[in-house]
Amino acid sequence: MTSTALRSRAWKLLEMVTTPLLPSDYLDLVSPLRAGADLRGRIEAVHPETGDAATIVIRPGRGWRGHTAGQYMRIGVDVNGVRLWRAYSITSPTNRQDGRVTITVKAIPDGKVSNHLVRRAKPGTLIQLDQPTGDFVLPQAKPAKVLYLTAGSGITPVMGMLRDIEFDDVVMVHCAPQPQDVIFRNELHDLVADKKLRLTEVHTDTDGMLDIARLDGLVPDWAERETWACGPAGLLDAAEEHWTEFGVQERLHTERFRPSIVVAGDGGEVTFSATGKTVDADGATPLLDVGEEAGVLMPSGCRMGICFGCVTPLKSGAVRDLRTGEITEAEPGVLIQTCVSAAAGPCDIER
Amino acid sequence: MTAIDPTAHLTAEQIEQLGRELDAIRDEVIADRGEKDAAYIRKVISAQRKLELVSRGVLLFSIFPPAWLLGTAGLSVAKIMDNMEIGHNILHGQWDWMRDPKIHSTTWEWDHVSPSEQWKHSHNELHHTYTNVIGKDNDLGYGIMRVDEDQRWHPFHLGQPLWNFLNACFFEYGIAAYDLELGKNLHKRRRKNPEFRARAKAVGRKIRKQVLKDYVIHPLLSGPSFLPTLAATFTANLVRNIWTHSVIMCGHFPEGVQVFERRSIRGETRGQWYLRQMMGSANISGSKAMHFMTGNLSHQIEHHLFPDLPSNRYAEVAVKVRALFEKYELEYVTGPLPKQVFSAWRKVFRLSLPNNKPKVKTPDREQELVAA
Ligand code: FES
């Protein structure tokens, strides 16, 4: 017998010993970060960055596969006893020696998870993790000139890039309300002092929102640069339009953090057929929230339409995509993202 | 059924008011539910697992009598914790709000021969909806006993003290058979029903796993302590069965608890549903340890009013619920475990014989509604 076959036999036996639980249920008691466990991490430190942002240092479990600069990871945090999942960009470089990773979180008004992480998270806390993903990353071949166009917490994936790889010619345009709101400001200024970065800060409280047409003045050669942009939808929409207009859209890479939600009417009776629950839903509440409120165990991740951690079969009826207004109708094999879909009439979700 | 309807003095309006007051109690707990509650159930689960591990570890040496005693006691308690405070309550969805897939009613499996899925149907759906309605709620006597004067007597009932005793000893198997509706489904035609067969198979699989674990694998692992370990697990299962059976008997069988006629629940309002739960359940009084070991089913009345509130909250809810009982002049049936067990058993014996008491009707809600 091969050693893998032997090991799987031994594991089967172990499962018989622990039934109806699994061996891992017991192992988790002593070693939640071991190889083979569900991926978790332990918060080891929380460093304030600005008045409302902090960097969370996480030791990931042994199963962590590592990330590429610019990627994000989903974390599941228990806030007031309820497990909530969110996605955050990774801000640590890929070659960090101690095996830890960091995310940098900005507390958004009414943000349950962000406020918890910035103000209440304690070192030692276990959190759930997913492997890093996302294609907002740098290419294999080094571009000659780079532009980072960021706003607010949109700087976080870019910081991961900046810390990871040095380019010869890098310009950054970053928008924040005031100087003290600029996350990583000291580090950025150090890079500037070392001539590793040219930085333009746009302070929107005094300068107003960045008008994309001003880019010509700020970065005259923007069109020649490989550009990574991350920030609110308005900025990214404008950038996409601008780059397209000048026919250089393939040089622009964007990452959207939150969907712009359109309020649509309708709604209807939603049945969660696997659980046998039926509830009324309006046309603006994501089905993910509707299900969770009704006590259905809904898979979820970023809750903003990017991770597909929430896809669930739509068995009947129709749903509206809250970002685009697009209607999806049930058909065999149709999966919907419950976090960005609302009921457009009665529907049946297989959960 | 008692001679006088103990709720006769309440007007329809009062019953609805009572319902609103109970809703308010529920809302309060839900609004306040959070980190502390989550920490509680996690702590209980982790303690249960550690206790089971240690006890099974000790039983490896159960050839030595003190080890046998200690291990058996520990394992009995661990099994009771698993079934009562943890399993029963998680399967009620009391902890679903945590959104932890490992502590969720849709994923939890317990140390019991009835698969969670089947038990949830017969218990959560049928028993909790039709509490104490004759002919609808099979928990009333589990289909093998007569527990109310209004149920028709049959010579079979003469043996019910014995049936009840056997049921207590092999309670988990009784429950599995009950969840399968074995009595009804063993008829020739039903036996072939594919849905029934699938469920029976699931039970078979669960029984095999449980038996293999308790009576083969663990004794084998104990080597020279094979037989003592076997005896120990058997004893632990027996203790757990008798204990849970006793606790559960106290929930709806003691004297003073009402049962209802099928037609009395037609057109039932929320207030009336609450009232039925109040009158159809009984509590066990006692220490914190007692409440814990019963999985807080000692707060059966509160549990039936709010089956999905976290069990650790029933004690505080009970104070408010009891005040409502007083306000509305209703009898809150409660007592220490021995008294309640005795009361339930006395009923089992009494009703094993036919009665010739006159029948008294429960109020017919439908008629009342029409009148109101
Ligand atoms: S939760 Fe990430 S796509 Fe829905």
XYZ file of C-alpha atoms and ligand atoms in Angstrom:
727
model
C 0.000 0.000 0.000
C 1.251 3.457 -0.826
C 1.777 5.869 2.007
C -1.090 8.097 0.857
C -3.442 5.143 0.796
C -2.219 4.212 4.238
C -2.745 7.706 5.484
C -6.242 7.884 4.118
C -7.055 4.571 5.810
C -5.728 5.879 9.080
C -7.776 9.027 8.632
C -10.913 6.956 7.980
C -10.291 5.087 11.176
C -9.807 8.345 13.033
C -13.101 9.566 11.633
C -14.783 6.502 13.052
C -13.260 7.285 16.413
C -14.612 10.830 16.455
C -17.974 10.371 14.720
C -20.300 12.278 14.465
C -17.637 14.952 14.690
C -14.497 15.041 12.619
C -10.966 14.659 13.880
C -10.390 18.277 12.919
C -13.061 19.412 15.371
C -10.812 18.152 18.138
C -7.550 19.263 16.561
C -8.969 22.769 16.208
C -9.110 22.961 19.974
C -5.359 22.862 20.222
C -4.022 23.933 16.866
C -6.355 26.054 14.786
C -3.616 27.281 12.459
C -2.159 23.878 11.594
C -1.742 22.604 8.049
C -4.898 20.942 6.875
C -7.189 23.030 9.072
C -9.756 25.382 7.599
C -7.799 28.472 6.730
C -7.668 30.860 9.664
C -5.424 33.572 10.914
C -4.544 35.133 14.206
C -4.466 38.874 14.656
C -1.076 39.651 16.143
C -1.091 43.437 16.206
C -3.170 46.448 15.263
C -1.255 49.597 14.292
C -3.164 52.848 13.860
C -2.383 54.610 10.580
C -4.666 57.644 10.640
C -7.579 58.709 12.813
C -9.796 56.129 11.176
C -7.499 53.587 9.596
C -5.349 50.835 11.036
C -3.081 48.103 9.803
C -3.909 44.641 11.053
C -1.025 42.206 11.275
C -2.218 38.657 10.721
C -0.430 35.369 11.094
C -2.130 33.112 8.585
C -2.515 29.383 9.112
C -0.127 26.892 7.584
C -2.325 26.395 4.561
C -1.787 29.967 3.383
C -0.547 29.962 -0.184
C 0.808 33.509 -0.353
C -0.321 36.407 -2.472
C 0.656 38.550 -5.418
C 1.039 42.279 -4.850
C -2.275 44.043 -5.406
C -4.467 41.097 -4.434
C -7.085 41.087 -1.712
C -8.218 38.495 0.753
C -11.524 37.823 2.384
C -11.635 37.619 6.115
C -14.411 36.403 8.370
C -14.540 38.279 11.659
C -16.935 37.767 14.529
C -18.432 41.132 15.303
C -20.689 41.112 18.321
C -20.966 37.360 17.975
C -21.930 37.400 14.297
C -19.507 36.219 11.640
C -19.143 38.799 8.912
C -17.019 38.458 5.813
C -15.291 41.305 4.026
C -12.543 41.645 1.478
C -9.452 43.768 2.115
C -6.413 44.446 0.009
C -3.170 43.038 1.281
C -0.695 45.778 2.112
C 2.344 43.737 3.073
C 5.038 42.849 0.549
C 5.093 39.289 -0.749
C 8.535 38.588 0.665
C 7.826 39.480 4.260
C 10.182 37.306 6.275
C 8.071 36.533 9.312
C 5.272 34.901 7.319
C 2.718 37.486 8.417
C 0.463 39.514 6.169
C -1.151 42.844 6.755
C -4.338 44.478 5.652
C -5.040 48.127 6.170
C -8.584 49.015 7.023
C -10.313 52.352 6.948
C -13.350 52.642 9.190
C -16.281 53.656 7.050
C -19.354 55.243 8.649
C -21.687 52.476 9.863
C -19.191 49.871 8.639
C -19.615 47.047 11.144
C -16.458 45.176 10.264
C -14.203 48.106 9.456
C -15.017 49.903 12.693
C -14.557 46.713 14.637
C -11.162 46.052 13.100
C -9.897 49.604 13.465
C -11.174 50.307 16.953
C -11.893 47.055 18.759
C -9.899 44.179 17.313
C -7.575 42.594 19.871
C -4.318 40.775 19.257
C -4.791 37.056 19.754
C -8.175 36.933 18.055
C -8.734 34.162 15.546
C -10.308 35.127 12.248
C -11.315 33.134 9.192
C -9.378 33.609 5.981
C -9.668 32.795 2.342
C -6.745 32.416 -0.023
C -5.830 35.726 -1.650
C -7.338 36.431 -5.026
C -7.884 39.258 -7.462
C -6.389 40.210 -10.790
C -5.510 43.792 -9.904
C -1.851 42.839 -10.025
C 1.364 43.870 -11.716
C 2.369 42.180 -14.976
C 5.310 39.795 -15.279
C 7.231 42.176 -17.533
C 8.260 45.414 -15.828
C 6.585 48.419 -17.409
C 8.919 51.344 -18.069
C 6.628 53.946 -16.547
C 3.964 53.504 -13.953
C 1.111 55.649 -12.670
C -0.831 54.842 -9.531
C -4.076 56.728 -9.328
C -5.751 56.245 -5.968
C -8.240 57.767 -3.585
C -8.990 57.093 0.078
C -8.530 53.468 1.007
C -7.953 52.761 -2.691
C -4.347 53.232 -1.791
C -4.196 49.888 0.016
C -3.675 47.484 -2.915
C -1.263 49.963 -4.466
C 0.725 50.142 -1.244
C 1.107 46.393 -1.488
C 2.548 46.926 -4.965
C 4.795 49.814 -3.950
C 6.280 47.833 -1.121
C 6.753 44.803 -3.292
C 8.483 45.903 -6.472
C 10.517 48.981 -7.303
C 10.058 50.581 -10.690
C 12.354 53.113 -12.273
C 9.698 55.681 -12.941
C 6.684 55.769 -10.693
C 4.177 58.535 -10.229
C 1.349 58.459 -7.772
C -1.677 60.703 -7.625
C -3.548 60.172 -4.416
C -6.713 61.854 -3.221
C -7.754 62.225 0.411
C -9.843 64.847 2.210
C -6.937 66.311 4.218
C -3.216 65.624 4.656
C -3.809 63.761 7.908
C -6.209 61.416 6.130
C -3.517 60.117 3.812
C -2.869 56.562 4.858
C 0.845 55.611 4.843
C 1.759 59.273 4.473
C 5.131 59.014 6.231
C 6.157 56.005 4.256
C 5.135 57.653 0.998
C 7.131 60.741 1.843
C 10.143 58.616 2.692
C 9.885 57.037 -0.753
C 9.695 60.483 -2.260
C 12.768 61.582 -0.283
C 14.616 58.519 -1.562
C 13.580 59.488 -5.095
C 11.735 56.223 -5.524
C 8.392 57.906 -6.093
C 6.922 61.123 -7.391
C 3.787 61.922 -5.427
C 0.944 64.335 -5.903
C -1.519 64.579 -3.070
C -4.918 65.985 -3.892
C -6.637 67.200 -0.736
C -10.241 67.161 -1.737
C -11.465 69.242 1.220
C -9.484 72.196 -0.102
C -8.757 71.307 -3.720
C -12.118 69.766 -4.539
C -12.619 66.393 -6.180
C -10.015 65.422 -8.704
C -11.154 66.430 -12.158
C -9.684 63.805 -14.435
C -8.915 66.516 -17.019
C -6.385 67.921 -14.530
C -4.301 64.824 -15.024
C -2.687 66.407 -18.081
C -1.279 69.068 -15.800
C -0.309 66.729 -12.955
C 1.169 63.902 -14.999
C 1.711 65.122 -18.575
C 2.797 61.704 -19.826
C -0.074 59.797 -18.169
C -1.108 58.192 -21.447
C 2.263 56.492 -21.797
C 2.108 55.015 -18.356
C 0.818 51.624 -17.261
C -1.795 52.748 -14.789
C -3.347 51.096 -11.747
C -6.327 52.942 -10.363
C -8.318 52.205 -7.244
C -10.876 54.305 -5.448
C -14.531 55.256 -5.475
C -16.699 54.418 -8.455
C -16.911 58.047 -9.617
C -13.163 58.346 -10.004
C -12.849 55.013 -11.770
C -15.740 55.718 -14.114
C -14.150 59.014 -15.069
C -10.763 57.383 -15.546
C -12.163 54.639 -17.745
C -13.913 57.184 -19.899
C -10.805 59.339 -20.127
C -8.462 56.485 -21.044
C -10.935 55.186 -23.614
C -11.300 58.603 -25.133
C -7.575 58.731 -25.748
C -7.529 55.140 -27.001
C -5.220 53.832 -24.276
C -7.751 51.882 -22.233
C -5.565 48.755 -22.258
C -3.041 50.582 -20.074
C -5.586 51.179 -17.341
C -6.202 48.610 -14.621
C -8.913 49.319 -12.102
C -10.195 47.804 -8.897
C -13.643 48.660 -7.614
C -14.372 48.341 -3.927
C -18.082 48.926 -3.764
C -20.791 48.518 -6.308
C -22.819 51.628 -7.015
C -26.200 50.417 -5.956
C -29.243 51.503 -7.886
C -32.474 51.428 -5.971
C -34.926 49.349 -7.936
C -38.541 48.687 -7.133
C -40.331 45.378 -7.183
C -39.233 42.848 -4.599
C -41.376 39.871 -3.803
C -41.737 36.725 -1.819
C -38.453 34.854 -1.575
C -38.370 31.156 -0.805
C -35.197 29.555 0.470
C -36.165 26.097 -0.646
C -33.412 24.046 0.967
C -34.279 25.493 4.374
C -37.982 25.801 3.750
C -38.149 29.470 4.710
C -40.248 32.047 2.927
C -39.966 35.775 3.529
C -40.953 39.017 1.899
C -38.141 40.971 0.322
C -38.061 44.442 -1.103
C -36.401 45.319 -4.364
C -33.414 47.055 -2.825
C -32.150 44.641 -0.169
C -29.552 42.120 -1.306
C -30.853 38.564 -1.086
C -27.821 37.743 1.014
C -29.105 40.069 3.736
C -32.650 38.843 3.284
C -31.525 35.257 3.785
C -29.314 35.992 6.727
C -32.029 37.977 8.431
C -34.272 34.953 8.008
C -31.653 32.726 9.631
C -30.603 30.914 6.489
C -26.920 29.994 6.336
C -25.849 31.982 3.301
C -22.341 31.654 1.952
C -20.760 35.055 1.522
C -17.513 36.846 1.044
C -16.829 40.384 -0.015
C -20.501 41.335 -0.057
C -19.825 43.645 -2.939
C -20.020 41.454 -5.959
C -16.405 40.609 -6.550
C -15.545 37.316 -4.932
C -18.342 34.986 -5.984
C -18.286 33.553 -2.529
C -22.048 33.943 -2.398
C -23.158 32.274 -5.604
C -26.297 30.250 -5.131
C -28.621 28.546 -7.607
C -31.703 30.503 -8.567
C -34.401 27.891 -8.950
C -37.267 30.051 -10.049
C -38.266 33.653 -10.451
C -36.083 36.603 -11.306
C -33.582 38.809 -9.555
C -32.225 42.229 -10.315
C -28.533 43.005 -10.225
C -28.294 45.954 -7.860
C -25.286 47.367 -9.671
C -26.533 47.300 -13.217
C -30.270 46.854 -12.954
C -29.903 43.778 -15.097
C -32.547 41.118 -14.632
C -31.559 37.474 -14.336
C -34.217 34.842 -14.755
C -34.107 31.351 -13.368
C -32.946 28.581 -15.622
C -31.269 25.303 -14.843
C -27.707 26.020 -13.845
C -28.208 29.732 -13.254
C -26.241 30.934 -10.291
C -26.683 34.369 -8.809
C -24.530 36.462 -6.530
C -26.850 36.986 -3.633
C -24.908 39.958 -2.298
C -25.662 42.139 -5.291
C -29.008 40.693 -6.309
C -32.418 41.651 -5.039
C -35.759 40.063 -5.633
C -37.437 41.191 -8.818
C -40.680 39.492 -8.071
C -41.139 36.174 -6.293
C -38.167 33.856 -6.459
C -36.766 30.658 -5.104
C -33.189 30.482 -3.896
C -31.669 27.096 -3.229
C -30.434 27.571 0.305
C -57.822 17.198 30.289
C -58.663 19.161 33.397
C -62.258 19.623 34.324
C -62.104 23.405 34.080
C -60.455 25.325 31.302
C -57.773 27.287 33.169
C -57.789 30.031 30.557
C -61.550 30.573 30.536
C -61.246 33.863 32.420
C -59.246 35.514 29.627
C -60.951 37.579 26.979
C -59.823 37.420 23.377
C -58.375 40.909 23.747
C -56.382 39.881 26.826
C -54.949 36.912 24.983
C -53.723 39.130 22.172
C -52.289 41.579 24.692
C -50.452 38.666 26.313
C -49.079 37.760 22.895
C -47.782 41.286 22.368
C -46.117 41.284 25.757
C -44.386 38.009 24.928
C -43.261 39.381 21.586
C -41.714 42.296 23.429
C -39.751 39.941 25.682
C -38.477 38.133 22.623
C -37.482 41.335 20.821
C -35.552 42.492 23.837
C -33.397 39.376 23.895
C -32.802 39.485 20.154
C -31.736 43.104 20.285
C -29.291 42.307 23.032
C -27.925 39.041 21.635
C -24.226 39.191 20.880
C -20.666 38.469 21.764
C -21.307 37.117 25.245
C -23.816 34.600 23.983
C -21.496 33.479 21.207
C -18.689 33.077 23.706
C -21.005 31.005 25.874
C -21.882 28.374 23.303
C -18.290 28.157 22.096
C -17.152 27.606 25.640
C -19.732 24.890 26.215
C -18.806 23.115 22.993
C -15.142 23.241 23.766
C -15.699 22.024 27.334
C -17.826 19.155 26.051
C -15.153 18.082 23.603
C -12.425 18.230 26.183
C -14.502 16.302 28.695
C -15.279 13.625 26.139
C -11.637 13.356 25.084
C -10.380 13.088 28.634
C -13.076 10.610 29.636
C -12.391 8.367 26.674
C -8.707 8.669 27.459
C -9.287 7.577 31.026
C -11.398 4.666 29.802
C -8.398 3.285 27.954
C -7.367 2.169 31.440
C -10.836 1.211 32.589
C -9.566 -2.171 33.647
C -8.815 -0.309 36.883
C -12.134 0.314 38.652
C -11.478 3.943 39.653
C -10.631 4.741 36.031
C -13.794 2.996 34.946
C -15.887 4.999 37.346
C -14.309 8.318 36.468
C -14.358 7.709 32.739
C -17.935 6.488 32.735
C -19.130 9.441 34.760
C -17.284 11.871 32.503
C -18.528 10.258 29.335
C -22.110 10.247 30.610
C -21.940 13.955 31.324
C -20.263 14.642 27.980
C -22.996 12.772 26.148
C -25.691 14.594 28.050
C -24.070 17.930 27.219
C -23.828 16.961 23.575
C -27.473 16.022 23.297
C -29.032 18.630 25.528
C -27.391 22.033 25.877
C -25.528 21.718 22.601
C -27.308 19.450 20.122
C -30.944 20.105 20.918
C -30.426 23.839 21.035
C -28.222 24.216 17.982
C -30.637 22.092 15.982
C -33.350 24.504 17.014
C -31.414 27.217 15.208
C -30.761 29.020 18.486
C -27.250 29.865 17.333
C -27.810 30.343 13.612
C -27.571 34.103 14.012
C -23.825 33.710 14.615
C -23.433 32.690 10.976
C -20.753 30.230 11.987
C -21.168 27.269 9.648
C -19.771 24.951 12.327
C -22.424 25.913 14.859
C -25.451 26.007 12.618
C -28.688 24.058 12.558
C -28.125 23.044 8.946
C -24.721 21.493 9.552
C -24.742 20.169 13.108
C -24.724 16.451 13.761
C -25.121 15.057 17.252
C -24.053 12.019 19.218
C -27.393 10.318 18.773
C -28.701 7.597 16.475
C -31.381 9.812 14.941
C -29.824 11.900 12.168
C -30.178 15.631 12.866
C -32.150 16.191 9.703
C -34.950 13.816 10.669
C -35.104 14.902 14.236
C -35.425 18.529 13.211
C -38.487 17.680 11.173
C -40.359 15.695 13.771
C -39.298 17.868 16.675
C -38.943 21.437 15.442
C -41.646 21.333 12.867
C -44.273 18.964 14.184
C -43.925 18.972 17.928
C -43.223 22.676 18.321
C -46.018 23.722 16.009
C -48.676 21.350 17.279
C -47.587 21.218 20.902
C -49.934 19.020 22.901
C -52.598 18.761 20.241
C -53.987 15.254 20.408
C -53.611 13.475 17.115
C -51.179 16.062 15.769
C -48.370 16.112 18.293
C -46.950 12.627 18.521
C -44.690 13.675 21.367
C -47.785 13.131 23.473
C -46.927 9.617 24.480
C -44.714 8.995 21.479
C -47.463 6.977 19.876
C -46.994 4.202 22.418
C -48.643 5.711 25.453
C -51.829 7.267 26.518
C -51.139 10.478 28.393
C -54.522 12.086 28.542
C -57.999 11.041 29.627
C -59.315 12.091 26.245
C -57.202 9.605 24.368
C -59.000 6.375 23.649
C -57.941 3.509 25.893
C -56.725 0.284 24.371
C -55.660 -2.926 26.139
C -52.184 -2.249 24.740
C -51.962 0.655 27.185
C -51.969 -1.733 30.136
C -48.302 -2.294 29.424
C -47.387 1.328 29.121
C -45.393 1.619 32.340
C -43.180 -1.082 30.903
C -43.061 0.550 27.463
C -42.125 3.796 29.068
C -39.355 2.194 31.061
C -37.924 0.463 28.009
C -38.221 3.680 26.052
C -36.246 5.449 28.753
C -33.426 2.892 28.597
C -33.154 2.928 24.818
C -34.400 6.429 24.361
C -32.155 7.397 21.459
C -33.413 4.398 19.493
C -36.950 5.241 20.481
C -36.452 8.729 19.123
C -34.951 7.434 15.894
C -37.909 5.098 15.393
C -40.234 7.918 16.280
C -38.616 10.314 13.821
C -39.038 7.640 11.164
C -42.694 7.275 12.176
C -41.916 3.601 12.285
C -45.276 2.542 13.641
C -47.101 4.095 10.746
C -44.527 3.291 8.095
C -44.071 -0.373 8.816
C -47.336 -1.134 7.074
C -46.664 -3.117 3.965
C -47.416 -0.435 1.451
C -45.563 2.354 3.198
C -42.477 0.277 3.766
C -41.745 0.427 0.045
C -42.072 4.178 -0.192
C -38.698 5.362 -1.536
C -38.684 8.439 0.647
C -39.179 6.336 3.747
C -36.536 3.882 2.597
C -34.017 6.657 2.138
C -34.696 7.937 5.613
C -34.514 4.476 7.101
C -31.200 3.988 5.375
C -29.867 7.214 6.821
C -30.847 6.037 10.282
C -29.202 2.690 9.631
C -26.016 4.410 8.611
C -26.043 6.626 11.670
C -26.698 3.678 13.973
C -23.862 1.733 12.403
C -21.418 4.586 12.912
C -22.496 5.230 16.474
C -22.415 1.575 17.449
C -19.104 1.013 15.742
C -17.581 3.914 17.606
C -18.969 3.183 21.053
C -18.985 -0.588 21.067
C -16.183 -1.622 18.734
C -13.532 0.990 18.016
C -13.132 2.548 21.439
C -13.145 -0.795 23.271
C -10.619 -2.141 20.755
C -8.395 0.863 21.299
C -8.487 0.075 24.991
C -6.823 -3.300 24.407
C -6.880 -5.209 27.681
C -9.597 -2.830 28.889
C -11.866 -3.933 26.046
C -14.712 -5.253 28.163
C -14.681 -2.531 30.813
C -14.679 0.116 28.088
C -17.568 -1.593 26.387
C -19.458 -1.651 29.651
C -18.547 1.961 30.287
C -19.884 3.257 26.971
C -22.998 1.178 27.382
C -23.520 2.637 30.829
C -22.876 6.185 29.608
C -25.450 5.765 26.867
C -27.911 4.296 29.330
C -27.401 7.126 31.804
C -27.773 9.700 29.046
C -30.927 7.988 27.759
C -32.623 7.749 31.119
C -31.647 11.290 31.984
C -32.895 12.858 28.768
C -36.050 10.788 28.859
C -36.763 11.979 32.381
C -36.126 15.607 31.519
C -38.304 15.395 28.458
C -41.125 13.688 30.314
C -41.126 16.647 32.668
C -41.721 19.027 29.786
C -45.271 18.097 28.891
C -46.476 15.176 30.981
C -46.733 16.329 34.588
C -50.137 16.944 36.135
C -51.419 20.434 35.499
C -50.299 20.508 31.868
C -53.076 20.952 29.306
C -53.651 19.085 26.094
C -55.760 20.365 23.267
C -58.230 19.044 20.788
C -57.449 19.126 17.153
C -60.234 21.518 16.321
C -59.296 23.877 19.111
C -56.329 25.129 17.114
C -58.207 25.974 13.969
C -57.840 29.659 13.237
C -55.496 30.062 16.189
C -54.083 33.587 16.583
C -50.562 34.378 17.665
C -51.762 35.125 21.165
C -53.612 31.826 21.326
C -50.597 29.954 20.028
C -48.515 31.482 22.807
C -51.177 30.627 25.345
C -51.222 27.010 24.200
C -47.457 26.794 24.620
C -47.766 28.277 28.106
C -50.457 25.873 29.199
C -48.943 22.871 27.466
C -45.490 22.937 29.043
C -43.985 22.478 32.468
C -40.696 23.519 34.009
C -38.186 21.973 36.361
C -36.924 24.134 39.178
C -33.399 23.845 40.484
C -29.857 25.063 40.491
C -27.833 26.480 37.640
C -26.175 23.096 37.220
C -29.584 21.488 36.895
C -30.615 23.940 34.177
C -27.367 23.320 32.361
C -27.611 19.554 32.482
C -31.148 19.642 31.161
C -29.997 21.772 28.257
C -32.180 24.475 29.793
C -35.202 22.359 28.980
C -35.942 22.899 32.629
C -37.214 26.177 31.165
C -39.535 24.212 28.921
C -42.256 26.864 29.070
C -39.849 29.572 27.915
C -38.360 27.225 25.353
C -41.771 26.524 23.875
C -42.624 30.190 23.729
C -39.302 31.067 22.102
C -37.745 27.895 20.719
C -35.050 29.757 18.804
C -33.762 32.069 21.503
C -30.334 31.072 22.824
C -30.723 28.677 25.732
C -28.480 30.683 28.029
C -31.134 33.400 27.997
C -34.051 31.316 29.192
C -33.272 31.876 32.860
C -33.626 35.653 32.588
C -36.604 35.325 30.262
C -38.264 33.022 32.791
C -38.528 35.798 35.356
C -40.521 37.948 32.957
C -42.596 35.075 31.650
C -43.514 34.032 35.143
C -44.635 37.549 35.910
C -46.974 37.363 32.932
C -48.393 34.076 34.199
C -49.195 35.840 37.451
C -50.600 38.908 35.760
C -52.963 36.816 33.691
C -53.726 34.453 36.567
C -52.432 31.325 34.916
C -50.746 28.374 36.546
C -47.001 28.144 35.958
C -46.380 24.431 36.309
C -42.970 23.837 37.826
C -41.255 21.785 40.477
C -38.060 19.980 41.340
C -37.021 17.149 39.064
C -37.987 14.227 41.335
C -41.430 15.690 41.890
C -42.027 16.295 38.201
C -40.706 12.897 37.177
C -42.891 11.266 39.778
C -45.891 13.224 38.590
C -45.304 12.195 34.991
C -44.825 8.557 35.900
C -47.940 8.573 38.020
C -49.871 9.741 35.008
C -48.353 6.988 32.890
C -49.554 4.427 35.401
C -52.958 6.010 35.940
C -53.727 6.231 32.248
C -52.651 2.690 31.572
C -56.116 1.892 32.909
C -59.307 3.054 31.245
C -61.078 6.029 32.790
C -64.730 6.777 32.914
C -64.470 10.430 33.787
C -66.779 12.669 31.837
C -65.157 14.359 28.886
C -64.639 18.101 29.119
C -63.927 20.146 26.064
C -61.183 22.666 25.643
C -62.611 25.958 24.407
C -63.147 25.974 20.714
C -61.134 28.919 19.464
C -62.965 29.069 16.218
C -66.320 29.480 17.876
C -64.892 32.045 20.220
C -63.567 34.022 17.287
C -66.918 33.977 15.602
C -68.545 35.093 18.799
C -66.016 37.877 19.351
S -20.062 37.976 -1.478
Fe -18.442 38.376 -2.876
S -19.492 38.269 -4.769
Fe -21.100 38.094 -3.342
